[in-house]
mmCIF file of C-alpha atoms and ligand atoms in Angstrom:
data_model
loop_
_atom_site.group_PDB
_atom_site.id
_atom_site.type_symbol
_atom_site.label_atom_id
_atom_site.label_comp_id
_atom_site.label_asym_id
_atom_site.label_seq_id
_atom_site.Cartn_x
_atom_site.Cartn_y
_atom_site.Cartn_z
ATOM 1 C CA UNK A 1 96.635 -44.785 -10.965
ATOM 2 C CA UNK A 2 94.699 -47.574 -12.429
ATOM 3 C CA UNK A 3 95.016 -51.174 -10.877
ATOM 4 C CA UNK A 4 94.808 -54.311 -12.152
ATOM 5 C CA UNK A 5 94.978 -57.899 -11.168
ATOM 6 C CA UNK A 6 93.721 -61.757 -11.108
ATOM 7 C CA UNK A 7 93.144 -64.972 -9.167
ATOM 8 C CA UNK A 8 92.725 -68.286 -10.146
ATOM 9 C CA UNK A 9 89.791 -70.287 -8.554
ATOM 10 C CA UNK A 10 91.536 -73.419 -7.663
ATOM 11 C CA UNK A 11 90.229 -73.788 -4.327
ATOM 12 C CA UNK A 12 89.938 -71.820 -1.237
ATOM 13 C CA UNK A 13 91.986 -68.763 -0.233
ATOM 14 C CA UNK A 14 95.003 -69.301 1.763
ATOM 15 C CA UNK A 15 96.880 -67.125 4.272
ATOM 16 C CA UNK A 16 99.398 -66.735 1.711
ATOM 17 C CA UNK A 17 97.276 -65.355 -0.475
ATOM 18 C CA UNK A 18 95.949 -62.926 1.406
ATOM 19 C CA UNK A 19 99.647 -61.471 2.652
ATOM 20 C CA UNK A 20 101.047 -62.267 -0.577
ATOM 21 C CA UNK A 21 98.382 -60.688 -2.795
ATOM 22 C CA UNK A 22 94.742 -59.481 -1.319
ATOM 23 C CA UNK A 23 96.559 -57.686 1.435
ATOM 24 C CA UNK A 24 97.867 -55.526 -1.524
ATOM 25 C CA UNK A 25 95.040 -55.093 -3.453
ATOM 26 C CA UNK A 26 92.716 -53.897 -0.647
ATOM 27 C CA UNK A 27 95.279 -51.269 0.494
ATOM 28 C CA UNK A 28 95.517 -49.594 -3.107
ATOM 29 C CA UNK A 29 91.755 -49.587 -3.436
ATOM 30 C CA UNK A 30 91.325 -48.407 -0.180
ATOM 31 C CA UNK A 31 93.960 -45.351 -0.821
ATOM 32 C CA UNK A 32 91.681 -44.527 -4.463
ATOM 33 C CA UNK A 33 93.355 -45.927 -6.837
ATOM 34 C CA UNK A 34 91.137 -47.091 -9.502
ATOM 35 C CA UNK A 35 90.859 -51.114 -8.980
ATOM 36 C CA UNK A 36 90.172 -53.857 -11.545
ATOM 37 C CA UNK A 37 90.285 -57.203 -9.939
ATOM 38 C CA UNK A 38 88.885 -60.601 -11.417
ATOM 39 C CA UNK A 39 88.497 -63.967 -11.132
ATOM 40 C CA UNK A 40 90.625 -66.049 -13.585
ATOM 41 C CA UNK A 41 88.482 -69.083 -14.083
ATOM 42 C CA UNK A 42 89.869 -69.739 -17.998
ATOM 43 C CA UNK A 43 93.181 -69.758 -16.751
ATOM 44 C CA UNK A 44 92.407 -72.393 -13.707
ATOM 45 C CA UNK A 45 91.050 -74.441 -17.039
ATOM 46 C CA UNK A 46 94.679 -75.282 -17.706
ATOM 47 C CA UNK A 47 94.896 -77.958 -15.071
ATOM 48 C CA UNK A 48 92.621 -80.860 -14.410
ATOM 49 C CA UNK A 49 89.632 -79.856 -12.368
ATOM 50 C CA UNK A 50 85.842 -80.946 -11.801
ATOM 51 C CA UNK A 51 83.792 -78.795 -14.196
ATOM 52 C CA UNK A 52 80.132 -79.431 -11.323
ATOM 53 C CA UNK A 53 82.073 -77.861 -8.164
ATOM 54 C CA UNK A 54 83.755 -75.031 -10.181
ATOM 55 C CA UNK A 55 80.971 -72.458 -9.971
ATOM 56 C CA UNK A 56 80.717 -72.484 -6.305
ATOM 57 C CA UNK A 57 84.190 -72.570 -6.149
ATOM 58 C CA UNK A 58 84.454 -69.372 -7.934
ATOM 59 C CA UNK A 59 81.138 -67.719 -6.003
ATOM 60 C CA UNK A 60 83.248 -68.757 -2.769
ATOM 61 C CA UNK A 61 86.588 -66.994 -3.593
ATOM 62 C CA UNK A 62 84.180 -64.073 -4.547
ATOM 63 C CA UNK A 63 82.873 -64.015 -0.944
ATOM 64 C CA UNK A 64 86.212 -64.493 0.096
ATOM 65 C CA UNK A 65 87.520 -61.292 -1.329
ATOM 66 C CA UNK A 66 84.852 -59.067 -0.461
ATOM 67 C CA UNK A 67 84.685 -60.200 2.920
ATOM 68 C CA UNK A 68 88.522 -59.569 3.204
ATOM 69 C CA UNK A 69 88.246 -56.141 1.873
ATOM 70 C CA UNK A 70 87.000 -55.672 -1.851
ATOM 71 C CA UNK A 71 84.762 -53.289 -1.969
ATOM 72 C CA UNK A 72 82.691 -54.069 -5.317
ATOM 73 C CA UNK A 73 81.516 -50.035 -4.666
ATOM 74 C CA UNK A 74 85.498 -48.987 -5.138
ATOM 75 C CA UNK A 75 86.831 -52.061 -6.877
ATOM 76 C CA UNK A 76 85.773 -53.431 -10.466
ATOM 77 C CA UNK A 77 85.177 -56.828 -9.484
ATOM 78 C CA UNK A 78 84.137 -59.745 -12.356
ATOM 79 C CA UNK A 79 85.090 -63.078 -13.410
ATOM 80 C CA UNK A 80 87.409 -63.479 -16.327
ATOM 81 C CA UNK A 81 84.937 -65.764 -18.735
ATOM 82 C CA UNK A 82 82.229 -63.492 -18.584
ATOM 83 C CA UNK A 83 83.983 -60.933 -20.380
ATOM 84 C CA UNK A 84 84.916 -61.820 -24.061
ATOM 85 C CA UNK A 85 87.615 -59.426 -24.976
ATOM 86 C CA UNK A 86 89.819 -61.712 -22.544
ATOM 87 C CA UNK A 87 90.155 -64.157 -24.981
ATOM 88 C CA UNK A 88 90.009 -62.493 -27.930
ATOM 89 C CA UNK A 89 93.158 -60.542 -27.358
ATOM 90 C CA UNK A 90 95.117 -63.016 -26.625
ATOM 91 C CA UNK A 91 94.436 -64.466 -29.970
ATOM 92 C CA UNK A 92 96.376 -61.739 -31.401
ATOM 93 C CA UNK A 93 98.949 -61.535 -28.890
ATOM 94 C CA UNK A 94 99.524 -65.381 -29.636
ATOM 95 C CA UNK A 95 100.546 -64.543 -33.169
ATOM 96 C CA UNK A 96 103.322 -61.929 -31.419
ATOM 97 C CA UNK A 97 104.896 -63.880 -29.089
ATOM 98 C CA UNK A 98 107.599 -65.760 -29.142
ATOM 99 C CA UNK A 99 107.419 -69.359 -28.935
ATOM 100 C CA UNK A 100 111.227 -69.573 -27.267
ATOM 101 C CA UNK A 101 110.248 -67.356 -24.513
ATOM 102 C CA UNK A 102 107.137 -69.165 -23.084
ATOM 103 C CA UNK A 103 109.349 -72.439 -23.158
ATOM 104 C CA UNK A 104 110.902 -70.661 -20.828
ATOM 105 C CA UNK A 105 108.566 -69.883 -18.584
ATOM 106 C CA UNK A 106 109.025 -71.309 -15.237
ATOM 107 C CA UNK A 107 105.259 -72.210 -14.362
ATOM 108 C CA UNK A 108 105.137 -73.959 -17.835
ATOM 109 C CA UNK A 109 107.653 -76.186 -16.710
ATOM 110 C CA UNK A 110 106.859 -76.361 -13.070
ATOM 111 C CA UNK A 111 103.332 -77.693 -13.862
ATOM 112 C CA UNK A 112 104.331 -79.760 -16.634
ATOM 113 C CA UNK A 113 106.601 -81.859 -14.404
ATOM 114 C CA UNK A 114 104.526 -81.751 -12.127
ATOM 115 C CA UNK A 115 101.786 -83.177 -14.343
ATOM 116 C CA UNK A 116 103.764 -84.994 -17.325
ATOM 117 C CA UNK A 117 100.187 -86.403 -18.450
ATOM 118 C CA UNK A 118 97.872 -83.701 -18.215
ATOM 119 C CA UNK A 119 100.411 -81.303 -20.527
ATOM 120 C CA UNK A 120 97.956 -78.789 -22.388
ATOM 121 C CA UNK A 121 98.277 -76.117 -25.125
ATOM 122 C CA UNK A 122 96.425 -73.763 -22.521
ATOM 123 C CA UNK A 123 99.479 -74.576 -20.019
ATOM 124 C CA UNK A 124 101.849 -73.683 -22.365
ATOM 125 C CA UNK A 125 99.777 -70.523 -23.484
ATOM 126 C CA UNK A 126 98.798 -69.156 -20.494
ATOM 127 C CA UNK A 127 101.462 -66.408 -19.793
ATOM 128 C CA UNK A 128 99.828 -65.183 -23.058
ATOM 129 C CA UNK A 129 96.234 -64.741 -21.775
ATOM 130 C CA UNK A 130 98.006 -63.227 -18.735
ATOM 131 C CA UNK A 131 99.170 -60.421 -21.062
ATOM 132 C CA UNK A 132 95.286 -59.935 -22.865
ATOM 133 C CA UNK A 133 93.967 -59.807 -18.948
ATOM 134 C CA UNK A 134 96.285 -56.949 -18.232
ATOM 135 C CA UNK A 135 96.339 -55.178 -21.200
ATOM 136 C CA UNK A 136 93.312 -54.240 -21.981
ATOM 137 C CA UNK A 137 92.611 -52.316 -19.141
ATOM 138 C CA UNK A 138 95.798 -50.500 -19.803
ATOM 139 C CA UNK A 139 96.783 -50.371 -16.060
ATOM 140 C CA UNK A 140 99.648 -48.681 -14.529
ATOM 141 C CA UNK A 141 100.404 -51.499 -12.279
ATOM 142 C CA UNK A 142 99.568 -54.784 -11.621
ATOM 143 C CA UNK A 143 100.135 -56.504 -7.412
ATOM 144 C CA UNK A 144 101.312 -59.894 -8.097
ATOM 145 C CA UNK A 145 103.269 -62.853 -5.867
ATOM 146 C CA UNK A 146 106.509 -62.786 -6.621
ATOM 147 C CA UNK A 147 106.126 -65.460 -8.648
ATOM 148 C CA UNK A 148 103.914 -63.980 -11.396
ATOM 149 C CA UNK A 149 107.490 -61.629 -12.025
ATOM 150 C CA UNK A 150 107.941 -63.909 -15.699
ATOM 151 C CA UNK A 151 104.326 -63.495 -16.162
ATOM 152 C CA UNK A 152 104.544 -59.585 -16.041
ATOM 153 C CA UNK A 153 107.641 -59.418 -17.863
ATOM 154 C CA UNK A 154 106.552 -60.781 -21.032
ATOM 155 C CA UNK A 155 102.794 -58.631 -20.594
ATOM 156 C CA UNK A 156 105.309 -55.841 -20.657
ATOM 157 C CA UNK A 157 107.167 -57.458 -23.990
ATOM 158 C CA UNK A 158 104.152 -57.850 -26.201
ATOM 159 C CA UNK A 159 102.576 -54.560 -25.065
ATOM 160 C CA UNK A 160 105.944 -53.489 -26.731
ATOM 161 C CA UNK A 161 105.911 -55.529 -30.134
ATOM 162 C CA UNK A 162 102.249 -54.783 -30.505
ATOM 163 C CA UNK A 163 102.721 -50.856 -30.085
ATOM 164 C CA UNK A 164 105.905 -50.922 -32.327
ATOM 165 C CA UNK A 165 104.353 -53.228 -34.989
ATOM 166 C CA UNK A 166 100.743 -51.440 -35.184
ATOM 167 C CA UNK A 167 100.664 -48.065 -33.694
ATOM 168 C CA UNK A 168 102.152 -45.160 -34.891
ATOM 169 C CA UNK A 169 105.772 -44.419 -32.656
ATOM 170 C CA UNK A 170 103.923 -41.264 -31.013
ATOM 171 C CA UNK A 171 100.539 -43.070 -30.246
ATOM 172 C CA UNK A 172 101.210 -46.508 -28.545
ATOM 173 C CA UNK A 173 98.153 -47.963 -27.638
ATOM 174 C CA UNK A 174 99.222 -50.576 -24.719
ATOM 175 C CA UNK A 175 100.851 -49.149 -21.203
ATOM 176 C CA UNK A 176 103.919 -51.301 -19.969
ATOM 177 C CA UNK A 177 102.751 -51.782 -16.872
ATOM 178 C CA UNK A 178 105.079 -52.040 -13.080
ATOM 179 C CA UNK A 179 104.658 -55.070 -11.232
ATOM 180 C CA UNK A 180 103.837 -54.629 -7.997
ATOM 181 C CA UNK A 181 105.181 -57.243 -5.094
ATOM 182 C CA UNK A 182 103.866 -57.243 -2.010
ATOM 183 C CA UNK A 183 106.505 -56.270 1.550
ATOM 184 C CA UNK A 184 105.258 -60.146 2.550
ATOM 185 C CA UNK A 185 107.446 -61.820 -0.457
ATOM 186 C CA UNK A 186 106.713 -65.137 0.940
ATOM 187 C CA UNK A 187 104.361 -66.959 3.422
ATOM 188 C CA UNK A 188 105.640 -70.405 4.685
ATOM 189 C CA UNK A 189 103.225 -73.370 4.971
ATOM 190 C CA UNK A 190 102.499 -75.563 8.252
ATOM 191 C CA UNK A 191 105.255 -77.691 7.398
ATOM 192 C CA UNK A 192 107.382 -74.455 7.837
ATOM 193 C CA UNK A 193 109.585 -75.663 4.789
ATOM 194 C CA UNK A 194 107.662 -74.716 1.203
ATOM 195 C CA UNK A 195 105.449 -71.789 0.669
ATOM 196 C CA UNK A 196 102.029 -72.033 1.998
ATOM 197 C CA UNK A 197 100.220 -73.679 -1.010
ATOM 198 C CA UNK A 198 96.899 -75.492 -2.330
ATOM 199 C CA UNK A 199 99.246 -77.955 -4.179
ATOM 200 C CA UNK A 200 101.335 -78.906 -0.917
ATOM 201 C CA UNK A 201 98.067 -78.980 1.324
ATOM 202 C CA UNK A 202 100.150 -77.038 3.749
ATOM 203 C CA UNK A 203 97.910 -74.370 3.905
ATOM 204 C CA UNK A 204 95.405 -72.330 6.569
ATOM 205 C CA UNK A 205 92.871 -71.243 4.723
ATOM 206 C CA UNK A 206 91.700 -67.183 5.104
ATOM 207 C CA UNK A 207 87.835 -68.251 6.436
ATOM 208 C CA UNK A 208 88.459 -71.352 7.880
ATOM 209 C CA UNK A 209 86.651 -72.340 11.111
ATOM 210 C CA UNK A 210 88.370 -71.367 14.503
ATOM 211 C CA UNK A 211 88.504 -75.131 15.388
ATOM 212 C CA UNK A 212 89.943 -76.142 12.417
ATOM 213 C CA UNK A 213 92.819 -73.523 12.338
ATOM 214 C CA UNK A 214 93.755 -74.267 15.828
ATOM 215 C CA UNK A 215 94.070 -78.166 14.782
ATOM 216 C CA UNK A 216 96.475 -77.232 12.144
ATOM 217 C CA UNK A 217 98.420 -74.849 13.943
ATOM 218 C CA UNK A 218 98.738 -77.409 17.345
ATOM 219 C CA UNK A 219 100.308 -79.462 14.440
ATOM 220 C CA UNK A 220 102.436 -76.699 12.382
ATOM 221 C CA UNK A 221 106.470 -77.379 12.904
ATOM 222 C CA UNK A 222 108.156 -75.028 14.972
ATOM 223 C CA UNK A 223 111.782 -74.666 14.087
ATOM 224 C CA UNK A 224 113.420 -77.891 12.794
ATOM 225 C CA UNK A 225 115.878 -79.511 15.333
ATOM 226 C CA UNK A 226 118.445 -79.467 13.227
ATOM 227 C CA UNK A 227 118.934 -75.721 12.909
ATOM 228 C CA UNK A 228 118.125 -75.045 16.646
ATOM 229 C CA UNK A 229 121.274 -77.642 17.781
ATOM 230 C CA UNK A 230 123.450 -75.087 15.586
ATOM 231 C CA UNK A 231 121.583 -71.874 16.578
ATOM 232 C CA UNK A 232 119.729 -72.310 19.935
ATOM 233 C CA UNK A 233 117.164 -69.682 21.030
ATOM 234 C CA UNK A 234 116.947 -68.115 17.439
ATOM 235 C CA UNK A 235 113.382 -66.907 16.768
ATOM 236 C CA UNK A 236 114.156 -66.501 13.122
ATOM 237 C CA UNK A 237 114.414 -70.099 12.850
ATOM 238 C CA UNK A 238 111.038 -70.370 13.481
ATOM 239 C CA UNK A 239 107.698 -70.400 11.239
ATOM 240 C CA UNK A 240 105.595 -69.768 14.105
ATOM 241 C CA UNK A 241 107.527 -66.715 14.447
ATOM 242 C CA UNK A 242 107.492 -65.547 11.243
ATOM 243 C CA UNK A 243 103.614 -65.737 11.518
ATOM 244 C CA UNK A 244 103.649 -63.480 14.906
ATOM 245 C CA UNK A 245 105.061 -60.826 12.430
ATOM 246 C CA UNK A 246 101.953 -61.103 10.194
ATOM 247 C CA UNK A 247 99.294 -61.166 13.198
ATOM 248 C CA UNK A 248 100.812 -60.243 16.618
ATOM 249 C CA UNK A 249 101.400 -56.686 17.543
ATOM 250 C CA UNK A 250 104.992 -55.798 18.119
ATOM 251 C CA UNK A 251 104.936 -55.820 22.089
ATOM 252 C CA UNK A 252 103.610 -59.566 21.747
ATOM 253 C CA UNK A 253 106.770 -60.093 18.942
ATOM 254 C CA UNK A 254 108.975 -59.045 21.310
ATOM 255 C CA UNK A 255 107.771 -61.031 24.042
ATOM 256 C CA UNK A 256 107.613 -64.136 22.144
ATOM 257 C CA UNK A 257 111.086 -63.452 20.800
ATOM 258 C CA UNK A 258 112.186 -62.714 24.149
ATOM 259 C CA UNK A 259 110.712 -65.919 25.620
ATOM 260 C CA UNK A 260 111.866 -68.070 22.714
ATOM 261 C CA UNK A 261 116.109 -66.809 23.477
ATOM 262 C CA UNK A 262 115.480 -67.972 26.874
ATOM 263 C CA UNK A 263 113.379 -70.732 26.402
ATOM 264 C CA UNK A 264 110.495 -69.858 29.051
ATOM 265 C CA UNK A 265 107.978 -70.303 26.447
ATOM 266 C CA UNK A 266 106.844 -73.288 25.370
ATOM 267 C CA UNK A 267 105.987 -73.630 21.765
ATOM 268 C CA UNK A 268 102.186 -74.665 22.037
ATOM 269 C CA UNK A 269 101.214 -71.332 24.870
ATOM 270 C CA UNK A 270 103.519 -69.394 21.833
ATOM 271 C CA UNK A 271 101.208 -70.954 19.394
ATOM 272 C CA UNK A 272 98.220 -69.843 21.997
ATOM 273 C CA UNK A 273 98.800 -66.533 21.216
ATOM 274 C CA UNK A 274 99.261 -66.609 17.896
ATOM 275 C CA UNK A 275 96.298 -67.949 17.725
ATOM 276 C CA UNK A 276 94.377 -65.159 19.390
ATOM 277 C CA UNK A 277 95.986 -62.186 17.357
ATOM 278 C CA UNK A 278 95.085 -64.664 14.177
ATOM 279 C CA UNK A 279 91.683 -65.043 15.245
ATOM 280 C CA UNK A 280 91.500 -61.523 15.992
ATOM 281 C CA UNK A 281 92.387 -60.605 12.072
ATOM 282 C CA UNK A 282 90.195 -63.567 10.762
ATOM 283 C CA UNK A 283 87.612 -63.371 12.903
ATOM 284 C CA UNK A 284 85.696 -60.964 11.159
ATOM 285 C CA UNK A 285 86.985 -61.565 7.568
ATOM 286 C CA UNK A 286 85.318 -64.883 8.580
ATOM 287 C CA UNK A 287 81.593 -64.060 9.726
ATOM 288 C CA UNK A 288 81.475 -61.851 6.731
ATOM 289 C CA UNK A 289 82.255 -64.762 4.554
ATOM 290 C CA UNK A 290 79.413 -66.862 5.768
ATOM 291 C CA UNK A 291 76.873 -63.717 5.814
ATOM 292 C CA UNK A 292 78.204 -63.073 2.011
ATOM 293 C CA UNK A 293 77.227 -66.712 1.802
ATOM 294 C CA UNK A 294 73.814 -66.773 2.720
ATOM 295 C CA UNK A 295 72.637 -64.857 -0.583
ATOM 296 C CA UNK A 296 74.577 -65.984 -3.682
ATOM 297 C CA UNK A 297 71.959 -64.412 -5.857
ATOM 298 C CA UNK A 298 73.707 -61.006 -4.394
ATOM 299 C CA UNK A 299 77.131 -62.328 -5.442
ATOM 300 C CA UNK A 300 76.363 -63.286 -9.017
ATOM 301 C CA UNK A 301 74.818 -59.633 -8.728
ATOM 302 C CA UNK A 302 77.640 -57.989 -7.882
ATOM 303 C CA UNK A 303 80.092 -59.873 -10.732
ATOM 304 C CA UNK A 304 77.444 -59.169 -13.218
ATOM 305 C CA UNK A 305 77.728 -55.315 -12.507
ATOM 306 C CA UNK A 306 81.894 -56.186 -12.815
ATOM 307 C CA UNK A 307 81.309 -57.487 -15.690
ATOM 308 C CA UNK A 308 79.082 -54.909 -17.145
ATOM 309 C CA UNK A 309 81.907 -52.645 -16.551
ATOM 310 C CA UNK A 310 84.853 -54.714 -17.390
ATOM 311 C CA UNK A 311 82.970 -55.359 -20.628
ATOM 312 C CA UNK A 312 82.462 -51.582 -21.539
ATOM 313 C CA UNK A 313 86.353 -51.502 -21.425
ATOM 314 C CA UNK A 314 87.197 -54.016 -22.949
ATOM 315 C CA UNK A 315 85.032 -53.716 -25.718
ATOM 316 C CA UNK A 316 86.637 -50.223 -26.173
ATOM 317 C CA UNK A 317 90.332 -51.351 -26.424
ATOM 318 C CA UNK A 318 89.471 -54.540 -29.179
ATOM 319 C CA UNK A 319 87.493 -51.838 -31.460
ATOM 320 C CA UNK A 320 90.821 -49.979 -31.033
ATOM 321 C CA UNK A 321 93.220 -53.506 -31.306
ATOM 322 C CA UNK A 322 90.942 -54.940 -34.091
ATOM 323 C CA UNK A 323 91.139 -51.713 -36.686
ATOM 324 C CA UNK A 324 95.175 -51.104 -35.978
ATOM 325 C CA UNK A 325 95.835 -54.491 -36.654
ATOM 326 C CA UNK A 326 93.491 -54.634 -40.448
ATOM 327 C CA UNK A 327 90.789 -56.743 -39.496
ATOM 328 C CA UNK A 328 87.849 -55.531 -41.564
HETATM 329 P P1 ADP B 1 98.753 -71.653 -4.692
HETATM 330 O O1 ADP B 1 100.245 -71.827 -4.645
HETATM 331 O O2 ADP B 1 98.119 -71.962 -3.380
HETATM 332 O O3 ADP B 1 98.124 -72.400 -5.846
HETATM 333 P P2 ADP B 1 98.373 -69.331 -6.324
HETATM 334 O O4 ADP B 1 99.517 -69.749 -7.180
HETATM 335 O O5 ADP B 1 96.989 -69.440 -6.857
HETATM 336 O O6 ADP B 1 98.485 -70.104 -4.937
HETATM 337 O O7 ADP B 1 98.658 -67.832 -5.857
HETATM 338 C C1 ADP B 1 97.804 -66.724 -6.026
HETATM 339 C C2 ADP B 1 98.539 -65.459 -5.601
HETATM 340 O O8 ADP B 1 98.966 -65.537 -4.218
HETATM 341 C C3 ADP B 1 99.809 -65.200 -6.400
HETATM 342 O O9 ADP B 1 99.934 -63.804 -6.615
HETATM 343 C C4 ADP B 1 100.916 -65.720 -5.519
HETATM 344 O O10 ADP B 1 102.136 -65.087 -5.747
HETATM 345 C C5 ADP B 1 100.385 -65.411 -4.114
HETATM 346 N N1 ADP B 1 100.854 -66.441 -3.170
HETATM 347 C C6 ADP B 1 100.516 -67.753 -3.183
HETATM 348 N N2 ADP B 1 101.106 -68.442 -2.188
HETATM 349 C C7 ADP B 1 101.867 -67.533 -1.522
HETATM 350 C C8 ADP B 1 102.725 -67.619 -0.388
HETATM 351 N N3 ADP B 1 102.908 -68.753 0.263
HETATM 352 N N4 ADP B 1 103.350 -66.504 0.032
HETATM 353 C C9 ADP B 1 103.147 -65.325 -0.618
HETATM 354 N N5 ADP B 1 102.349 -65.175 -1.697
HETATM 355 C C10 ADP B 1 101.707 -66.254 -2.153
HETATM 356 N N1 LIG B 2 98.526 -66.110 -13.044
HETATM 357 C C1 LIG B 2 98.052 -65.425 -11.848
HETATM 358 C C2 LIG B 2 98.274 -66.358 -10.633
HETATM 359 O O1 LIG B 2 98.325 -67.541 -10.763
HETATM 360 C C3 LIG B 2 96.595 -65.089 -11.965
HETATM 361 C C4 LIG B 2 96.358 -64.101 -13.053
HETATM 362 C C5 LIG B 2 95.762 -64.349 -14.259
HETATM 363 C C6 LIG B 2 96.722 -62.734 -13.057
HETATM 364 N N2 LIG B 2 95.714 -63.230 -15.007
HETATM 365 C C7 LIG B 2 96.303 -62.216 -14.311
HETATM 366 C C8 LIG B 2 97.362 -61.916 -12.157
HETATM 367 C C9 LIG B 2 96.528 -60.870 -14.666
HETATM 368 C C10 LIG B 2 97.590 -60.577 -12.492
HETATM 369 C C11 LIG B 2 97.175 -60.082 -13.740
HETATM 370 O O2 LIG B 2 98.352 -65.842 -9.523
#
């Protein structure tokens, strides 16, 4: 099967991230399917952001991935803007889709209202260059949040006006790809309310220090009062909880679980050991990171042999895009 998917470089990896998406990608290279994964720095152009920090940014989230399990030797690993095509698709994909439908796009109008200033053409176009990204590569499947579902349903809509309006009915050029959601639908942030996000600063990020994570965790809310009055002893209230699932082996869930119905644990020596089977997992994700870190010249190596190949592709399926649809 061939893989394909994207991340914006908007700042630094988050737990949620990595169960929500990485997670997912580094399993399906790591059983042989055939991986594209890149850095979406055009589409992280559709909000405001400070053009100086933004190529660290992106060298960083590429440090980040490898060091949590992208293997640039299995995986197809390149940033976004260095590959042409990218755009150049989703010129022509603009001109088939339908104006209607990407007003109703729920990003569109969740960043809009967010940002009623700051409303771009980019914003509004984006699910579009979402589509170019994927189909070029002609994937069979593409591991997104659950969020990105829109996203991948109208991909799967103008792979199906382009075929029917250019290709001949027994020779479609563009796949319809599956989406692909990861088991872990939804992380929760510190505040143990809203996802984990960059936007709500509620976030731990995947290599942050060991000091740092166990300042944010001392603070993280347990569950809220209110719930426990109706529901005491319920571990499932509980964010803290929900996190032992992601890090703690199952003994250790059970035991926390256990501890929590009968209240002999206290929250911050549950939070202690959460923080050892977190440290555990990040631990090494971390020390990679900073090793990665030490030679960028090896990074910008790596995404220029991505790119190299990302480029061969995608050159391929324009020549194909660019004579069915009579350009000259
Ligand atoms: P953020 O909300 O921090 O800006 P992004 O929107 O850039 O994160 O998300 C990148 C990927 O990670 C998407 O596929 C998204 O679905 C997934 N993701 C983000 N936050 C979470 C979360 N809290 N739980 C599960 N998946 C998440
Ligand atoms: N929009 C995706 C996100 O915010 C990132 C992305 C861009 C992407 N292009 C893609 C994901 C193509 C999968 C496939 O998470």
């Amino acid at each position: 099967m061939r893989i394909l998917s994207g991340i914006q470089p908007s700042g630094q990896l988050h737990l949620g991230n990595y169960f929500g998406a990485i997670y997912n990608w580094v399993r399906l290279q790591n059983k042989g399917e055939e991986c594209f994964f890149f850095i979406a720095d055009l589409h992280a152009q559709t909000v405001p952001y400070d053009a100086a920090t933004r190529p660290g940014i992106i060298l960083e989230l590429a440090a980040t991935l490898i060091a949590a399990g992208v293997d640039p030797k299995k995986s197809t690993l390149f940033v976004q803007s260095q590959v042409p095509a990218h755009t150049q698709l989703s010129w022509i994909l603009s001109c088939l889709a339908p104006f209607g439908e990407l007003e109703r796009m729920v990003q569109f109008k969740e960043k809009s209202d967010a940002n009623p200033q700051a409303v771009n053409v980019g914003l509004f176009t984006y699910p579009i260059l979402q589509a170019a990204d994927v189909l070029l590569y002609r994937p069979d499947m593409v591991p997104v949040g659950i969020d990105q579902a829109q996203h991948l349903e109208l991909t799967r809509t103008l792979a199906h006006k382009f075929n029917n309006r250019f290709c001949p009915a027994d020779e479609p050029l563009f796949k319809e790809p599956q989406t692909l959601h990861s088991t872990t639908i939804k992380v929760l942030g510190l505040d143990g309310q809203r996802k984990m996000s960059k936007s709500f600063n509620n976030y731990i990020g995947l290599v942050e220090s060991e000091e740092a994570i166990w300042e944010k965790l001392r603070h993280a809310a347990t569950d809220p009062a209110r719930v426990r009055r109706a529901d005491p002893g319920n571990p499932d209230i509980c964010n803290v909880f929900a996190w032992h699932k992601l890090f703690s082996p199952v003994e250790v869930q059970g035991e926390r679980a256990e501890g929590c119905r009968t209240a002999r644990i206290g929250c911050i020596d549950c939070k202690k050991t959460l923080f050892t089977h977190m440290n555990a997992i990040l631990a090494p994700i971390r020390e990679r990171y900073h090793e990665l870190m030490r030679q960028p010249d090896d990074i910008r190596q790596v995404l220029e042999e991505g790119a190299i190949r990302a480029r061969k592709e995608s050159a391929a399926t324009m020549e194909k895009v660019y004579n069915l649809v009579g350009a000259l």
